Coordinates of C-alpha atoms in Angstrom, one line a residue:
P8 CA 0.0 0.0 0.0
I9 CA 1.3 3.5 -0.9
K10 CA 1.3 5.8 2.1
P11 CA 0.3 9.4 1.4
E12 CA 3.3 11.7 1.7
T13 CA 3.0 14.2 4.5
A14 CA 4.5 17.7 4.2
A15 CA 5.3 18.2 7.8
E16 CA 7.7 15.7 9.5
T17 CA 5.8 13.4 11.8
K18 CA 6.4 13.9 15.5
R19 CA 8.2 10.9 17.0
S20 CA 8.7 9.7 20.6
K21 CA 12.1 9.8 22.2
V22 CA 12.4 5.9 22.0
E23 CA 12.0 6.1 18.2
I24 CA 15.0 8.4 18.0
I25 CA 17.0 6.2 20.3
K26 CA 16.2 3.2 18.0
E27 CA 17.2 5.1 14.9
H28 CA 20.6 6.0 16.3
S29 CA 21.3 2.6 17.9
N30 CA 23.0 0.8 14.9
F31 CA 20.4 -1.9 15.0
I32 CA 20.0 -2.1 18.8
R33 CA 23.7 -1.9 19.8
Y34 CA 24.5 1.7 20.7
P35 CA 24.8 3.0 23.4
L36 CA 24.4 -0.3 25.3
N37 CA 27.7 -1.7 24.0
E38 CA 29.5 1.3 25.5
E39 CA 27.5 1.5 28.7
L40 CA 28.2 -2.2 29.6
L41 CA 31.9 -1.3 29.7
T42 CA 31.6 1.4 32.4
D43 CA 32.1 0.8 36.1
A44 CA 28.7 2.4 37.0
P45 CA 26.1 -0.2 38.4
N46 CA 23.5 1.1 35.9
V47 CA 23.2 2.1 32.2
N48 CA 22.0 5.5 30.9
E49 CA 18.5 6.3 29.7
A50 CA 19.0 5.4 26.0
A51 CA 20.7 2.1 27.0
T52 CA 17.8 1.2 29.3
Q53 CA 15.5 1.3 26.2
I54 CA 18.0 -0.7 24.0
I55 CA 18.6 -3.4 26.6
K56 CA 14.9 -4.3 26.5
F57 CA 15.3 -5.8 23.0
H58 CA 18.0 -8.0 24.5
G59 CA 15.5 -9.3 27.0
S60 CA 16.3 -7.2 30.1
Y61 CA 14.9 -4.3 32.2
Q62 CA 17.0 -2.2 34.5
Q63 CA 15.5 -2.1 38.0
Y64 CA 16.3 -0.9 41.5
N65 CA 15.0 -2.0 44.9
R66 CA 12.3 0.4 45.9
D67 CA 12.1 -0.9 49.5
E68 CA 15.6 0.6 50.1
R69 CA 15.8 4.3 50.9
G70 CA 18.7 6.5 49.9
Q71 CA 21.1 5.4 47.3
R72 CA 19.6 3.2 44.5
S73 CA 20.9 -0.4 44.3
Y74 CA 20.5 -1.2 40.6
S75 CA 20.1 -4.6 39.1
F76 CA 18.6 -6.2 35.9
M77 CA 15.7 -8.5 35.3
L78 CA 16.1 -11.0 32.5
R79 CA 13.3 -12.7 30.6
T80 CA 13.7 -15.9 28.5
K81 CA 12.0 -16.6 25.3
N82 CA 10.4 -20.0 25.3
P83 CA 7.8 -20.5 22.5
S84 CA 4.9 -22.7 23.7
G85 CA 6.5 -22.5 27.2
K86 CA 8.9 -25.3 26.3
V87 CA 12.0 -25.4 28.5
P88 CA 14.6 -28.2 27.9
T89 CA 16.0 -29.9 31.0
Q90 CA 19.5 -28.4 30.5
L91 CA 18.1 -24.9 30.3
Y92 CA 15.9 -25.3 33.4
L93 CA 18.9 -26.5 35.4
T94 CA 21.0 -23.6 34.1
M95 CA 18.3 -21.0 35.1
D96 CA 18.2 -22.6 38.5
D97 CA 21.9 -22.3 38.9
L98 CA 22.0 -18.7 37.6
A99 CA 19.2 -17.6 40.1
D100 CA 21.4 -18.8 43.0
E101 CA 24.7 -17.5 41.7
F102 CA 23.8 -14.2 40.1
G103 CA 20.1 -13.6 41.0
I104 CA 18.1 -13.3 44.2
G105 CA 17.8 -17.1 44.6
T106 CA 14.3 -17.4 43.1
L107 CA 12.9 -18.0 39.6
R108 CA 9.7 -16.3 38.6
L109 CA 7.2 -17.9 36.2
T110 CA 5.2 -15.2 34.5
T111 CA 2.3 -15.2 32.1
R112 CA 4.6 -15.7 29.1
T113 CA 8.0 -16.8 30.3
F114 CA 10.7 -17.1 33.0
Q115 CA 12.0 -14.0 34.8
L116 CA 15.3 -13.9 36.7
H117 CA 15.6 -10.9 39.0
G118 CA 18.6 -9.2 40.7
V119 CA 21.4 -9.7 38.1
L120 CA 24.1 -7.1 38.5
K121 CA 25.4 -5.2 35.4
K122 CA 28.9 -6.7 35.7
D123 CA 27.3 -10.2 35.5
L124 CA 25.0 -9.7 32.6
K125 CA 27.3 -11.1 29.9
T126 CA 28.1 -14.2 32.0
V127 CA 24.4 -14.8 32.7
I128 CA 23.1 -14.2 29.1
S129 CA 25.9 -16.1 27.5
S130 CA 25.2 -19.1 29.8
I131 CA 21.5 -19.0 28.8
I132 CA 22.4 -18.9 25.1
K133 CA 24.9 -21.8 25.4
N134 CA 22.3 -23.9 27.2
M135 CA 19.5 -23.9 24.6
G136 CA 17.9 -20.7 25.7
S137 CA 17.6 -17.1 24.6
T138 CA 16.4 -13.7 26.0
L139 CA 16.4 -12.0 22.6
G140 CA 13.2 -10.1 22.1
A141 CA 11.6 -11.1 25.4
C142 CA 11.1 -7.3 25.9
G143 CA 11.2 -4.4 23.5
D144 CA 9.3 -3.1 20.5
L145 CA 9.1 -6.4 18.6
N146 CA 7.4 -9.8 18.7
R147 CA 7.5 -11.2 22.3
N148 CA 7.3 -14.8 23.4
V149 CA 4.8 -16.7 21.3
L150 CA 2.3 -18.7 23.4
A151 CA 0.6 -22.0 22.6
P152 CA -1.0 -24.5 25.0
A153 CA 1.8 -25.8 27.2
A154 CA 0.3 -29.3 27.6
P155 CA 2.6 -31.9 26.0
F156 CA -0.3 -33.9 24.4
A157 CA 0.9 -36.2 21.6
R158 CA -2.0 -35.1 19.4
K159 CA -1.8 -33.7 15.9
D160 CA -3.6 -30.5 16.7
Y161 CA -1.6 -29.6 19.8
C162 CA 1.7 -30.5 18.2
F163 CA 0.9 -28.4 15.1
A164 CA -0.2 -25.4 17.2
Q165 CA 3.1 -25.6 19.1
K166 CA 5.2 -26.0 16.0
T167 CA 3.4 -23.0 14.5
A168 CA 4.2 -20.9 17.6
E169 CA 7.8 -21.9 17.2
D170 CA 7.8 -21.0 13.5
I171 CA 6.3 -17.6 14.1
A172 CA 8.9 -16.9 16.9
A173 CA 11.6 -17.7 14.3
L174 CA 10.0 -15.7 11.5
L175 CA 9.8 -12.6 13.7
S176 CA 13.2 -13.0 15.4
P177 CA 15.7 -10.1 14.7
Q178 CA 18.2 -11.0 12.0
S179 CA 20.9 -8.3 12.4
G180 CA 23.1 -10.2 14.9
F181 CA 23.1 -7.5 17.6
Y182 CA 22.2 -9.9 20.3
Y183 CA 25.0 -12.4 19.6
D184 CA 27.5 -9.6 19.0
M185 CA 26.8 -8.2 22.5
W186 CA 26.7 -11.4 24.6
V187 CA 28.7 -14.2 22.8
D188 CA 31.1 -12.0 20.8
G189 CA 29.3 -12.6 17.5
E190 CA 29.1 -16.4 17.8
K191 CA 25.7 -17.3 16.5
I192 CA 24.5 -20.3 18.5
M193 CA 21.3 -21.3 16.7
S194 CA 19.7 -24.4 15.3
A195 CA 18.8 -24.4 11.6
E196 CA 15.5 -22.7 10.8
P197 CA 12.8 -24.6 8.9
P198 CA 13.0 -23.7 5.2
E199 CA 9.4 -22.5 5.1
V200 CA 10.3 -19.8 7.8
V201 CA 13.3 -18.5 5.8
K202 CA 11.2 -18.4 2.6
A203 CA 8.4 -16.5 4.3
R204 CA 10.8 -14.0 5.9
N205 CA 12.6 -13.3 2.6
D206 CA 9.5 -13.1 0.4
N207 CA 9.0 -9.5 -0.7
S208 CA 6.4 -10.0 -3.5
H209 CA 4.0 -7.6 -1.8
G210 CA 6.3 -4.9 -0.5
T211 CA 6.6 -6.1 3.1
N212 CA 10.4 -6.1 3.4
F213 CA 13.3 -3.6 3.6
P214 CA 15.3 -5.2 0.7
D215 CA 18.8 -4.3 1.7
S216 CA 18.4 -4.1 5.5
P217 CA 20.0 -6.5 8.0
E218 CA 16.4 -6.5 9.5
P219 CA 14.2 -7.3 6.5
I220 CA 10.9 -7.2 8.5
Y221 CA 11.8 -4.7 11.3
G222 CA 14.1 -2.2 9.6
T223 CA 15.9 0.3 11.8
Q224 CA 12.8 1.3 13.8
F225 CA 11.4 -2.2 14.7
L226 CA 7.7 -2.0 15.7
P227 CA 6.0 0.9 17.3
R228 CA 5.5 -1.1 20.5
K229 CA 5.5 -4.7 22.0
F230 CA 3.7 -7.3 19.9
K231 CA 2.1 -10.4 21.3
V232 CA 1.0 -13.6 19.5
A233 CA -0.7 -16.8 20.7
V234 CA -1.7 -20.0 18.9
T235 CA -4.2 -22.5 20.2
V236 CA -6.7 -25.2 19.3
P237 CA -10.5 -25.0 19.5
T238 CA -11.9 -24.9 23.1
D239 CA -8.5 -24.5 24.7
N240 CA -8.2 -21.0 26.1
S241 CA -5.2 -21.7 28.4
V242 CA -3.4 -18.9 26.5
D243 CA -5.9 -16.0 27.0
I244 CA -6.2 -15.9 23.2
L245 CA -8.3 -12.7 23.0
T246 CA -5.7 -10.6 24.9
N247 CA -3.0 -10.9 22.1
D248 CA -2.2 -8.7 19.1
I249 CA -2.7 -11.8 17.0
G250 CA -4.5 -14.9 18.2
L251 CA -4.5 -18.0 15.9
V252 CA -6.9 -20.9 16.3
L253 CA -6.1 -24.1 14.4
V254 CA -9.0 -25.5 12.4
S255 CA -8.8 -29.3 11.6
D256 CA -11.0 -31.5 9.5
A257 CA -13.1 -34.4 10.8
Q258 CA -10.1 -36.7 10.7
G259 CA -8.1 -34.3 12.9
E260 CA -5.9 -33.1 10.0
P261 CA -4.9 -29.4 10.4
Q262 CA -6.4 -27.3 7.6
G263 CA -6.0 -23.7 8.5
F264 CA -6.3 -20.9 11.1
N265 CA -8.9 -18.5 12.3
I266 CA -7.1 -15.2 13.0
Y267 CA -8.1 -12.8 15.7
V268 CA -6.4 -9.3 15.9
G269 CA -6.2 -6.3 18.2
G270 CA -6.2 -7.6 21.8
G271 CA -4.2 -5.9 24.5
M272 CA -4.3 -5.2 28.2
G273 CA -2.3 -2.0 28.9
R274 CA -4.0 1.3 29.8
T275 CA -3.2 4.5 31.7
H276 CA -5.2 5.6 34.8
R277 CA -7.4 8.7 34.1
V278 CA -6.6 8.7 30.4
E279 CA -9.9 7.5 28.9
A280 CA -8.4 7.2 25.4
T281 CA -6.4 4.2 26.6
F282 CA -8.2 0.9 27.3
P283 CA -7.9 -2.9 27.4
R284 CA -9.4 -4.5 24.3
L285 CA -10.4 -8.0 23.2
A286 CA -9.1 -9.3 19.8
E287 CA -11.7 -9.6 17.1
P288 CA -12.1 -11.9 14.1
L289 CA -10.0 -11.0 11.0
G290 CA -10.5 -14.1 8.8
Y291 CA -9.3 -17.5 8.0
V292 CA -6.2 -18.7 6.1
P293 CA -5.0 -22.2 5.0
I294 CA -2.1 -23.6 7.0
E295 CA 0.5 -23.1 4.2
D296 CA -0.2 -19.3 4.2
I297 CA -0.1 -18.6 8.0
L298 CA 3.4 -17.2 8.1
Y299 CA 2.6 -14.8 5.2
A300 CA -0.6 -13.7 6.9
V301 CA 1.1 -13.1 10.3
K302 CA 3.9 -11.1 8.5
A303 CA 1.3 -9.0 6.7
I304 CA -0.4 -8.1 10.0
V305 CA 3.0 -7.2 11.6
V306 CA 4.0 -5.0 8.6
T307 CA 0.6 -3.2 8.7
Q308 CA 1.3 -2.3 12.4
R309 CA 4.9 -1.5 11.6
E310 CA 3.9 1.0 8.8
N311 CA 0.7 2.5 10.5
G312 CA 1.0 2.1 14.2
R313 CA 1.5 5.4 16.1
R314 CA 5.1 6.3 16.8
D315 CA 4.5 9.7 18.4
D316 CA 3.0 8.7 21.7
R317 CA 3.8 5.3 23.1
K318 CA 0.6 5.2 25.1
Y319 CA -1.3 4.7 21.8
S320 CA 1.3 2.6 19.9
R321 CA -0.2 -0.9 20.3
M322 CA -2.0 -2.4 17.4
K323 CA -5.3 -2.4 19.2
Y324 CA -5.4 1.4 18.9
L325 CA -4.8 1.3 15.1
I326 CA -7.7 -1.2 14.7
S327 CA -9.9 0.9 17.0
S328 CA -9.1 4.0 15.0
W329 CA -9.5 2.4 11.5
G330 CA -12.1 -0.2 12.1
I331 CA -11.7 -3.9 11.2
E332 CA -12.8 -3.5 7.6
K333 CA -10.1 -0.9 6.7
F334 CA -7.5 -2.9 8.7
R335 CA -8.4 -6.1 6.8
N336 CA -8.2 -4.3 3.5
V337 CA -4.6 -3.0 4.2
V338 CA -3.4 -6.4 5.5
E339 CA -4.8 -8.1 2.4
Q340 CA -2.6 -5.9 0.2
Y341 CA 0.5 -7.0 2.1
Y342 CA -0.7 -10.6 2.2
G343 CA -1.6 -10.6 -1.5
K344 CA -4.9 -12.5 -1.0
K345 CA -8.3 -12.1 0.4
F346 CA -9.0 -13.6 3.8
E347 CA -11.5 -16.4 3.8
P348 CA -14.5 -16.2 6.2
F349 CA -14.0 -17.1 9.8
H350 CA -14.8 -20.8 10.6
E351 CA -17.3 -21.4 13.4
L352 CA -15.7 -22.4 16.7
P353 CA -17.0 -24.2 19.8
E354 CA -17.2 -22.5 23.2
W355 CA -13.9 -21.7 24.9
E356 CA -12.8 -23.3 28.1
F357 CA -10.0 -22.2 30.5
K358 CA -7.7 -25.2 30.9
S359 CA -5.0 -25.2 33.6
Y360 CA -3.5 -28.7 33.0
L361 CA -2.9 -29.0 36.8
G362 CA -2.7 -32.6 38.2
W363 CA -1.8 -35.8 36.4
H364 CA -2.6 -36.4 32.7
E365 CA -1.7 -38.9 30.0
Q366 CA 0.4 -37.5 27.2
G367 CA -0.9 -40.0 24.6
D368 CA 2.5 -41.5 23.9
G369 CA 2.8 -43.7 26.9
G370 CA 4.2 -40.9 29.2
L371 CA 2.5 -38.8 31.8
F372 CA 2.7 -35.2 32.6
C373 CA 1.8 -33.3 35.8
G374 CA 0.9 -29.7 36.2
F375 CA 1.8 -28.0 39.6
H376 CA 0.3 -24.8 40.9
V377 CA 3.0 -22.3 41.9
D378 CA 1.6 -19.4 43.9
N379 CA 2.3 -16.3 41.8
G380 CA 4.8 -18.3 39.8
R381 CA 7.5 -17.7 42.4
I382 CA 9.9 -20.7 42.8
G383 CA 12.3 -20.5 45.7
G384 CA 13.5 -22.2 48.9
K385 CA 12.7 -25.9 49.4
M386 CA 10.3 -25.9 46.4
K387 CA 13.1 -24.7 44.1
Q388 CA 15.6 -27.2 45.5
T389 CA 13.2 -30.2 45.2
L390 CA 12.0 -29.3 41.7
R391 CA 15.6 -29.2 40.6
E392 CA 16.4 -32.6 42.2
V393 CA 13.3 -34.2 40.6
I394 CA 14.0 -32.7 37.1
E395 CA 17.6 -33.7 37.3
K396 CA 17.1 -37.2 38.7
Y397 CA 14.4 -38.2 36.1
N398 CA 15.7 -36.0 33.2
L399 CA 12.3 -34.3 32.8
S400 CA 11.6 -31.5 30.3
V401 CA 9.5 -28.6 31.6
R402 CA 6.7 -26.4 30.3
L403 CA 5.7 -23.0 31.7
T404 CA 2.0 -22.2 31.5
P405 CA 0.4 -18.8 30.8
N406 CA -1.1 -19.0 34.3
Q407 CA 2.3 -18.9 36.0
N408 CA 2.4 -22.6 36.7
I409 CA 4.8 -25.4 35.8
I410 CA 4.3 -28.8 34.0
L411 CA 6.8 -31.7 34.3
C412 CA 6.7 -33.9 31.1
D413 CA 7.7 -37.4 30.0
I414 CA 7.1 -39.1 33.3
R415 CA 7.0 -42.9 33.5
G416 CA 4.2 -44.5 35.4
A417 CA 6.6 -46.0 38.0
W418 CA 7.9 -42.5 38.8
K419 CA 4.5 -41.0 39.6
R420 CA 4.4 -41.9 43.3
P421 CA 8.0 -40.8 44.3
I422 CA 7.6 -37.5 42.3
T423 CA 4.2 -36.8 43.9
I424 CA 5.5 -37.4 47.4
A425 CA 8.8 -35.4 46.9
L426 CA 7.1 -32.4 45.5
A427 CA 4.2 -32.4 47.9
Q428 CA 6.7 -32.2 50.8
A429 CA 8.1 -29.1 49.1
G430 CA 4.7 -27.4 48.8
L431 CA 3.8 -28.4 45.2
L432 CA 0.5 -30.1 45.9
H433 CA -2.1 -31.9 43.8
P434 CA -4.7 -29.2 42.9
R435 CA -7.4 -30.9 45.1
Y436 CA -5.3 -29.8 48.1
V437 CA -5.0 -26.2 47.0
D438 CA -7.6 -23.5 47.8
P439 CA -9.7 -23.1 44.5
L440 CA -9.2 -19.3 44.8
N441 CA -5.5 -19.7 44.5
L442 CA -5.6 -22.1 41.5
T443 CA -6.9 -19.4 39.1
A444 CA -5.4 -16.3 40.9
M445 CA -2.5 -14.3 39.4
A446 CA -0.5 -11.3 40.4
C447 CA 2.4 -9.5 38.7
P448 CA 5.7 -9.1 40.6
A449 CA 5.2 -5.3 41.4
F450 CA 7.1 -4.2 44.5
P451 CA 10.0 -4.1 45.3
L452 CA 11.7 -4.3 41.9
C453 CA 9.2 -3.2 39.2
P454 CA 9.7 0.5 38.5
L455 CA 6.1 1.0 37.4
A456 CA 4.4 -0.5 40.5
I457 CA 2.0 1.9 42.4
T458 CA 1.1 -0.7 45.0
E459 CA 1.6 -4.3 46.0
A460 CA 0.5 -7.3 43.9
E461 CA 2.6 -10.5 44.3
R462 CA 3.5 -9.7 48.0
G463 CA -0.1 -8.7 48.8
I464 CA -2.2 -11.3 47.1
P465 CA -1.7 -14.2 49.6
V466 CA -3.4 -12.2 52.3
I467 CA -6.0 -10.8 50.0
L468 CA -7.0 -14.3 48.9
K469 CA -7.3 -15.4 52.6
R470 CA -9.5 -12.4 53.2
V471 CA -11.7 -13.3 50.2
R472 CA -12.0 -16.9 51.5
A473 CA -13.0 -15.5 55.0
V474 CA -15.7 -13.4 53.3
F475 CA -16.9 -16.5 51.4
E476 CA -17.3 -18.3 54.7
K477 CA -19.1 -15.4 56.3
V478 CA -21.7 -15.2 53.5
G479 CA -22.1 -19.0 53.3
L480 CA -20.2 -19.8 50.0
K481 CA -18.7 -23.3 49.9
F482 CA -15.0 -24.1 49.8
N483 CA -15.2 -25.5 46.3
E484 CA -16.7 -22.3 44.9
S485 CA -14.3 -19.8 43.3
V486 CA -13.9 -16.7 41.3
V487 CA -11.0 -15.7 39.0
I488 CA -9.0 -13.0 40.9
R489 CA -6.0 -11.1 39.4
I490 CA -4.0 -8.3 40.9
T491 CA -1.6 -5.9 39.3
G492 CA 0.4 -3.1 40.9
C493 CA -0.2 -0.7 38.1
P494 CA -2.6 -0.3 35.1
N495 CA -0.3 -1.9 32.5
G496 CA -2.1 -5.2 33.2
C497 CA 0.7 -7.7 33.1
A498 CA -1.3 -10.3 35.0
R499 CA -4.3 -9.6 32.7
P500 CA -6.6 -8.3 35.5
Y501 CA -9.1 -6.9 32.9
M502 CA -10.1 -10.5 32.0
A503 CA -10.7 -11.4 35.7
E504 CA -14.1 -11.8 37.4
L505 CA -12.6 -9.7 40.1
G506 CA -9.6 -7.6 39.1
L507 CA -7.6 -5.3 41.4
V508 CA -5.5 -2.7 39.7
G509 CA -3.1 -0.5 41.8
D510 CA -4.2 3.1 41.6
G511 CA -2.4 4.6 44.6
P512 CA -0.4 3.7 47.7
N513 CA -2.3 0.8 49.3
S514 CA -5.3 1.3 47.1
Y515 CA -6.9 -0.4 44.1
Q516 CA -9.3 0.1 41.3
I517 CA -11.8 -2.7 41.3
W518 CA -12.8 -4.3 37.9
L519 CA -15.7 -6.7 37.6
G520 CA -17.3 -8.8 34.9
G521 CA -14.7 -11.1 33.3
T522 CA -15.7 -14.7 32.8
P523 CA -14.0 -18.0 34.0
N524 CA -13.2 -19.0 30.3
Q525 CA -11.5 -15.6 29.7
T526 CA -13.8 -14.4 26.9
S527 CA -15.2 -11.2 28.3
L528 CA -13.6 -7.9 29.3
A529 CA -14.1 -6.7 32.9
R530 CA -15.2 -3.1 33.5
S531 CA -14.0 -0.6 36.0
F532 CA -16.4 -0.7 39.0
M533 CA -14.8 1.5 41.8
D534 CA -11.6 3.6 42.1
K535 CA -9.3 4.2 45.1
V536 CA -10.5 1.5 47.4
K537 CA -8.1 1.3 50.2
I538 CA -6.7 -2.1 51.0
Q539 CA -8.2 -2.1 54.5
D540 CA -11.7 -1.4 53.0
L541 CA -11.9 -4.3 50.5
E542 CA -14.3 -6.3 52.6
K543 CA -16.8 -3.4 52.4
V544 CA -17.0 -4.1 48.7
F545 CA -16.5 -7.9 48.6
E546 CA -19.0 -8.8 51.3
P547 CA -22.2 -7.4 49.7
L548 CA -21.2 -8.6 46.2
F549 CA -20.5 -12.1 47.3
Y550 CA -23.5 -12.2 49.6
Y551 CA -25.9 -11.3 46.8
W552 CA -24.2 -13.6 44.4
K553 CA -24.8 -16.5 46.9
R554 CA -28.4 -15.4 47.4
I555 CA -29.8 -14.5 44.0
R556 CA -27.5 -16.0 41.3
Q557 CA -29.0 -18.3 38.7
S558 CA -28.1 -21.9 38.5
K559 CA -24.3 -22.3 37.9
E560 CA -24.0 -18.6 37.2
S561 CA -20.4 -17.4 37.6
F562 CA -19.6 -14.3 39.7
G563 CA -18.5 -12.4 36.5
D564 CA -21.7 -13.2 34.7
F565 CA -23.7 -12.3 37.8
T566 CA -22.1 -8.9 38.1
T567 CA -22.8 -8.2 34.4
R568 CA -26.4 -9.3 34.6
M569 CA -27.2 -7.2 37.7
G570 CA -25.5 -4.1 36.4
F571 CA -23.1 -1.8 38.2
E572 CA -25.9 0.6 39.4
K573 CA -27.4 -2.2 41.4
L574 CA -24.1 -3.4 42.7
R575 CA -23.1 0.1 43.9
E576 CA -26.4 0.4 45.7
W577 CA -25.7 -2.8 47.6
V578 CA -22.2 -1.7 48.5
D579 CA -23.4 1.8 49.6
K580 CA -26.2 0.4 51.8
W581 CA -24.4 -2.7 53.2
E582 CA -24.6 -3.3 56.9
G583 CA -23.6 -6.9 57.0
P584 CA -25.3 -10.2 56.1
E585 CA -28.7 -10.9 57.5
V586 CA -28.4 -13.1 60.6
A587 CA -31.0 -15.9 60.7
P588 CA -33.0 -15.8 63.9
A589 CA -31.9 -18.4 66.5
R590 CA -34.1 -21.5 66.7
Y591 CA -34.9 -22.6 70.2
N592 CA -36.1 -26.1 71.1
L593 CA -39.3 -25.1 72.9
K594 CA -39.7 -28.7 74.3
L595 CA -36.8 -28.1 76.6
F596 CA -38.4 -25.1 78.1
A597 CA -41.8 -26.8 78.4
D598 CA -40.4 -29.6 80.4
K599 CA -39.0 -27.3 83.1

């Protein structure tokens, strides 16, 4: 598509100028890493994100800032080879803060000092891992269902995720120059990926650039892709820039993909023009065209996404501004074909893959719930011992949990016992509220946090459970609760039935109306609720949910059906649950 020439030079954000002068994501990071300072300068903090790292400091400490770096790995489909897991475990002890953090897309390693960055990143690269593009304005880690089912559809979805990750991986070598002195440690790419990347028959590429898809400017902002199979919404498919759903025929043979576009969670408090958004249907493509279709969507965002104000740079704002018809029309010009109509899909289900399952190839896998994805202490030590002893591969789930794969039947009992003693329990022994809850790391290391999330959620969940008991809800009843320390939405709180989003010191914005299968967007219900006042909101809402819900009606659906006006009225007038009058046995009194 020919872009109209504009007379005035377009305003660009500071980060766009940093990228332009970076020599393909090298400068000034390459110089800053050589200084004795514990931190890097402002331009280098932007550039290091593309290498998979954020600069942080401990916000609990007063006075002088103690800087460190958080590293993220890139693991398409959540796959972590045994060797890489053991390496990450070692690095956390030797160079980190002694814990590993499973997040909604990947691993995070906190507390790495600047002087140790090269050692840590080169170790990850040499042990079958990478941090390249785990942050920054490019395609992030590609999700697919983490379950290691030996089924055609699951395997094909996971392979597609890996192919898209390869297709959209930077090509200019800046990462390997910086961390392993230019030694490219990579496995051979599938020929179809190389062919799709190099294809320029519809004007998608920069022909003579070391970055054929990204050019010097990369994308306007982060870009997230997920792939799944029908019914399996373990990946929060509608929260991604691109969501792909594999469509198979009656014999289970993969045929093509339904494509959703324009999802995204981030927003800014008190800026109504920013908002979370669900992805919407774009169309269907046959399997042989999927890489070309994805590339066309990425290029449409590259060429048209806003680069003047990073608050509005995600693809969801482009689609909201243009409308889906115009967006589809432009993508089709880069794709070179028309999209076919969307195929009908069955209802979505949230699948956690916790507990024991058969893989379908004779092996077993077991998913373990990890509170907030934080692996440390005895749990970390025992996990390592089990993974090492049985040579197990690992999968990370988009719900901050861990799956151990390829387990023989004879190993089931000793593994169950060992991990249970370390706090990794079968899901039936975990509070149902905890099983679906998530929080972002927030304090003390995230520079964006306004209030607590990971450190605050254990107590908040106990308080919710106490309210459940007070109003008569059973132990096996649950709601999806997600907490973030700021409005960027890393733990996807805007999809929760009850979302708490930090909006001040010890205060939260409350969001209601998501659904258990992650298909509806929550809405903002109340602002500035102090942490000590949460029960004043929770009690009336859970009380009336218990009293007047329809059969099997989820809390999210209930809050949507009742409407926020009614819910606010209940909260405002709440004086506590009605106490049933005591029943006396009158016979006892009559006998006296």
